[in-house]
PDB file of C-alpha atoms in Angstrom:
ATOM      1  CA  MET A   1      -6.174   5.661 -32.031  1.00 39.00           C
ATOM      2  CA  ALA A   2      -3.521   3.683 -30.167  1.00 41.00           C
ATOM      3  CA  GLU A   3      -4.088   2.948 -26.497  1.00 40.00           C
ATOM      4  CA  LYS A   4      -1.485   3.924 -23.945  1.00 42.00           C
ATOM      5  CA  VAL A   5       0.078   0.773 -22.553  1.00 44.00           C
ATOM      6  CA  THR A   6       1.585   1.151 -19.106  1.00 52.00           C
ATOM      7  CA  LYS A   7       3.749  -1.500 -17.586  1.00 69.00           C
ATOM      8  CA  ALA A   8       3.413  -2.204 -13.908  1.00 71.00           C
ATOM      9  CA  PHE A   9       6.370  -2.843 -11.663  1.00 70.00           C
ATOM     10  CA  ILE A  10       6.335  -6.414 -10.385  1.00 71.00           C
ATOM     11  CA  GLN A  11       7.005  -6.603  -6.671  1.00 67.00           C
ATOM     12  CA  PRO A  12       8.963  -9.638  -5.465  1.00 64.00           C
ATOM     13  CA  THR A  13       7.390 -11.961  -2.922  1.00 65.00           C
ATOM     14  CA  PRO A  14       8.972 -11.392   0.512  1.00 65.00           C
ATOM     15  CA  SER A  15      11.456 -14.103   1.477  1.00 66.00           C
ATOM     16  CA  GLY A  16      10.031 -16.915   3.578  1.00 64.00           C
ATOM     17  CA  LYS A  17       6.460 -16.106   2.533  1.00 64.00           C
ATOM     18  CA  GLU A  18       4.115 -18.336   0.590  1.00 68.00           C
ATOM     19  CA  GLU A  19       3.532 -17.044  -2.916  1.00 70.00           C
ATOM     20  CA  LEU A  20      -0.176 -16.354  -3.303  1.00 74.00           C
ATOM     21  CA  GLY A  21      -0.038 -14.344  -6.485  1.00 75.00           C
ATOM     22  CA  GLN A  22       1.649 -11.490  -8.245  1.00 77.00           C
ATOM     23  CA  ILE A  23       1.871  -7.959  -6.818  1.00 78.00           C
ATOM     24  CA  GLU A  24       1.965  -5.161  -9.369  1.00 82.00           C
ATOM     25  CA  VAL A  25       2.732  -1.540  -8.526  1.00 84.00           C
ATOM     26  CA  ALA A  26       1.583   1.102 -11.008  1.00 84.00           C
ATOM     27  CA  PRO A  27       4.186   3.604 -12.238  1.00 85.00           C
ATOM     28  CA  GLU A  28       2.029   6.421 -10.842  1.00 87.00           C
ATOM     29  CA  VAL A  29       2.513   5.019  -7.333  1.00 89.00           C
ATOM     30  CA  ILE A  30       6.297   5.043  -7.752  1.00 90.00           C
ATOM     31  CA  GLU A  31       6.087   8.619  -9.048  1.00 90.00           C
ATOM     32  CA  VAL A  32       4.052   9.773  -6.033  1.00 91.00           C
ATOM     33  CA  ILE A  33       6.507   8.167  -3.590  1.00 93.00           C
ATOM     34  CA  ALA A  34       9.452   9.802  -5.372  1.00 92.00           C
ATOM     35  CA  GLY A  35       7.668  13.168  -5.584  1.00 91.00           C
ATOM     36  CA  ILE A  36       6.891  13.286  -1.867  1.00 91.00           C
ATOM     37  CA  ALA A  37      10.434  12.191  -0.987  1.00 93.00           C
ATOM     38  CA  THR A  38      11.882  14.936  -3.212  1.00 91.00           C
ATOM     39  CA  THR A  39       9.853  17.770  -1.717  1.00 89.00           C
ATOM     40  CA  GLU A  40      10.962  16.828   1.815  1.00 91.00           C
ATOM     41  CA  ILE A  41      14.657  17.441   1.042  1.00 93.00           C
ATOM     42  CA  GLU A  42      16.189  20.671   2.297  1.00 93.00           C
ATOM     43  CA  GLY A  43      17.379  22.786  -0.604  1.00 92.00           C
ATOM     44  CA  VAL A  44      14.730  21.668  -3.101  1.00 91.00           C
ATOM     45  CA  ALA A  45      12.628  24.681  -4.046  1.00 87.00           C
ATOM     46  CA  ALA A  46      10.058  22.958  -6.261  1.00 84.00           C
ATOM     47  CA  THR A  47       9.548  20.195  -8.761  1.00 82.00           C
ATOM     48  CA  ARG A  48       8.759  20.988 -12.359  1.00 74.00           C
ATOM     49  CA  GLY A  49       5.326  20.072 -13.590  1.00 56.00           C
ATOM     50  CA  ASN A  50       3.479  20.297 -16.862  1.00 45.00           C
ATOM     51  CA  PHE A  51       0.439  22.291 -17.936  1.00 42.00           C
ATOM     52  CA  ALA A  52      -2.051  19.708 -16.633  1.00 42.00           C
ATOM     53  CA  SER A  53      -0.504  19.564 -13.154  1.00 43.00           C
ATOM     54  CA  GLY A  54      -0.442  23.372 -13.047  1.00 44.00           C
ATOM     55  CA  VAL A  55      -4.155  23.548 -13.838  1.00 42.00           C
ATOM     56  CA  ALA A  56      -4.937  20.863 -11.248  1.00 43.00           C
ATOM     57  CA  GLU A  57      -3.019  22.797  -8.566  1.00 46.00           C
ATOM     58  CA  ARG A  58      -4.940  25.982  -9.426  1.00 48.00           C
ATOM     59  CA  PHE A  59      -8.138  24.127  -8.532  1.00 52.00           C
ATOM     60  CA  GLY A  60      -6.720  23.074  -5.169  1.00 53.00           C
ATOM     61  CA  LYS A  61      -5.629  19.533  -6.013  1.00 49.00           C
ATOM     62  CA  LYS A  62      -2.183  18.587  -4.725  1.00 57.00           C
ATOM     63  CA  VAL A  63      -0.133  16.802  -7.405  1.00 51.00           C
ATOM     64  CA  HIS A  64       2.518  14.751  -5.601  1.00 59.00           C
ATOM     65  CA  SER A  65       4.037  13.192  -8.721  1.00 64.00           C
ATOM     66  CA  LYS A  66       4.780  16.555 -10.350  1.00 72.00           C
ATOM     67  CA  GLY A  67       8.233  16.589 -11.935  1.00 86.00           C
ATOM     68  CA  VAL A  68       8.806  12.827 -11.606  1.00 91.00           C
ATOM     69  CA  LYS A  69       8.737  10.196 -14.346  1.00 90.00           C
ATOM     70  CA  ALA A  70       9.112   6.469 -13.651  1.00 90.00           C
ATOM     71  CA  THR A  71       9.757   4.071 -16.527  1.00 88.00           C
ATOM     72  CA  ILE A  72      10.627   0.437 -16.904  1.00 84.00           C
ATOM     73  CA  THR A  73      13.122  -0.530 -19.597  1.00 81.00           C
ATOM     74  CA  GLU A  74      12.824  -3.473 -21.969  1.00 83.00           C
ATOM     75  CA  ASP A  75      15.064  -5.577 -19.729  1.00 81.00           C
ATOM     76  CA  GLY A  76      13.000  -4.791 -16.585  1.00 76.00           C
ATOM     77  CA  GLN A  77      15.167  -2.078 -15.026  1.00 83.00           C
ATOM     78  CA  ILE A  78      13.438   0.793 -13.234  1.00 87.00           C
ATOM     79  CA  VAL A  79      14.536   4.308 -14.155  1.00 92.00           C
ATOM     80  CA  ILE A  80      13.291   7.419 -12.361  1.00 93.00           C
ATOM     81  CA  ASP A  81      13.790  10.947 -13.677  1.00 93.00           C
ATOM     82  CA  VAL A  82      13.272  13.904 -11.317  1.00 93.00           C
ATOM     83  CA  TYR A  83      13.027  17.492 -12.569  1.00 92.00           C
ATOM     84  CA  CYS A  84      13.409  20.117  -9.849  1.00 91.00           C
ATOM     85  CA  SER A  85      14.776  23.518  -8.929  1.00 91.00           C
ATOM     86  CA  VAL A  86      17.232  24.154  -6.100  1.00 93.00           C
ATOM     87  CA  LYS A  87      17.231  27.066  -3.665  1.00 93.00           C
ATOM     88  CA  TYR A  88      20.082  29.535  -4.060  1.00 94.00           C
ATOM     89  CA  GLY A  89      22.947  28.901  -1.639  1.00 93.00           C
ATOM     90  CA  PHE A  90      22.660  25.107  -1.524  1.00 94.00           C
ATOM     91  CA  SER A  91      25.240  22.822  -3.094  1.00 95.00           C
ATOM     92  CA  ILE A  92      23.701  21.322  -6.230  1.00 94.00           C
ATOM     93  CA  PRO A  93      25.749  18.078  -6.113  1.00 95.00           C
ATOM     94  CA  LYS A  94      24.859  17.519  -2.442  1.00 96.00           C
ATOM     95  CA  VAL A  95      21.158  18.176  -2.995  1.00 95.00           C
ATOM     96  CA  ALA A  96      21.097  15.932  -6.091  1.00 95.00           C
ATOM     97  CA  LYS A  97      22.862  13.095  -4.246  1.00 96.00           C
ATOM     98  CA  GLU A  98      20.430  13.450  -1.339  1.00 96.00           C
ATOM     99  CA  ILE A  99      17.492  13.282  -3.773  1.00 95.00           C
ATOM    100  CA  GLN A 100      18.871  10.056  -5.266  1.00 96.00           C
ATOM    101  CA  THR A 101      19.471   8.480  -1.852  1.00 96.00           C
ATOM    102  CA  VAL A 102      16.118   9.457  -0.337  1.00 96.00           C
ATOM    103  CA  ILE A 103      14.103   8.347  -3.373  1.00 95.00           C
ATOM    104  CA  ARG A 104      15.850   4.958  -3.590  1.00 95.00           C
ATOM    105  CA  GLN A 105      15.335   4.366   0.133  1.00 96.00           C
ATOM    106  CA  ALA A 106      11.679   5.478   0.145  1.00 95.00           C
ATOM    107  CA  ILE A 107      10.765   3.254  -2.799  1.00 93.00           C
ATOM    108  CA  LEU A 108      12.642   0.291  -1.339  1.00 92.00           C
ATOM    109  CA  ASN A 109      10.985   0.744   2.088  1.00 94.00           C
ATOM    110  CA  MET A 110       7.466   1.114   0.722  1.00 92.00           C
ATOM    111  CA  THR A 111       7.457  -1.367  -2.179  1.00 88.00           C
ATOM    112  CA  SER A 112      10.525  -3.646  -1.822  1.00 85.00           C
ATOM    113  CA  ILE A 113      11.407  -2.619  -5.384  1.00 86.00           C
ATOM    114  CA  ASP A 114      15.017  -1.683  -6.086  1.00 89.00           C
ATOM    115  CA  THR A 115      15.546   1.164  -8.548  1.00 90.00           C
ATOM    116  CA  ASN A 116      18.357   0.908 -11.058  1.00 91.00           C
ATOM    117  CA  GLU A 117      18.700   4.616 -11.826  1.00 93.00           C
ATOM    118  CA  VAL A 118      17.534   7.855 -10.246  1.00 95.00           C
ATOM    119  CA  ASN A 119      18.395  10.677 -12.631  1.00 95.00           C
ATOM    120  CA  VAL A 120      18.159  14.198 -11.184  1.00 95.00           C
ATOM    121  CA  HIS A 121      17.667  17.097 -13.588  1.00 94.00           C
ATOM    122  CA  ILE A 122      18.179  20.533 -12.019  1.00 93.00           C
ATOM    123  CA  THR A 123      16.084  22.888 -14.133  1.00 91.00           C
ATOM    124  CA  ALA A 124      16.528  26.168 -12.224  1.00 90.00           C
ATOM    125  CA  ILE A 125      17.951  27.994  -9.250  1.00 91.00           C
ATOM    126  CA  GLN A 126      15.364  29.736  -7.095  1.00 89.00           C
ATOM    127  CA  PHE A 127      16.402  32.984  -5.451  1.00 88.00           C
ATOM    128  CA  GLU A 128      14.771  34.339  -2.298  1.00 80.00           C
ATOM    129  CA  GLN A 129      11.942  36.714  -2.922  1.00 72.00           C
ATOM    130  CA  VAL A 130      12.603  39.994  -1.122  1.00 60.00           C
ATOM    131  CA  LYS A 131       9.390  41.684  -0.027  1.00 62.00           C
ATOM    132  CA  GLU A 132       9.510  45.433  -0.314  1.00 60.00           C
ATOM    133  CA  GLU A 133       8.061  47.380   2.583  1.00 58.00           C
ATOM    134  CA  GLU A 134       6.082  50.502   1.849  1.00 52.00           C
TER     135      GLU A 134
END
């Protein structure tokens, strides 16, 4: 059976600092940063997860990277894909642009890694749930 090979994102040495070694950031770390940044944006209802993240949440574990995939291309570019739903009444282009901006800024602030692409995939519109009174 083939092993899953994950590439780490290489963090540049800060300018003016002595290089002591290489800093690698796992893709899961980038995904968590992007996931938390996405859920803090007004108008985002939820991020889309998979079966495993759904089961983990049922057992009380918070999955911050749900709905986010970070990959590194052959030529070293970082691409982030975000899958989320938007609340009804919010402008989809504005929310998507805000997601892109906030994710790029959060990753740059926390890791000094610049992302090449942040692709936002709107998978649903979430309507308000009206509670019926008896």
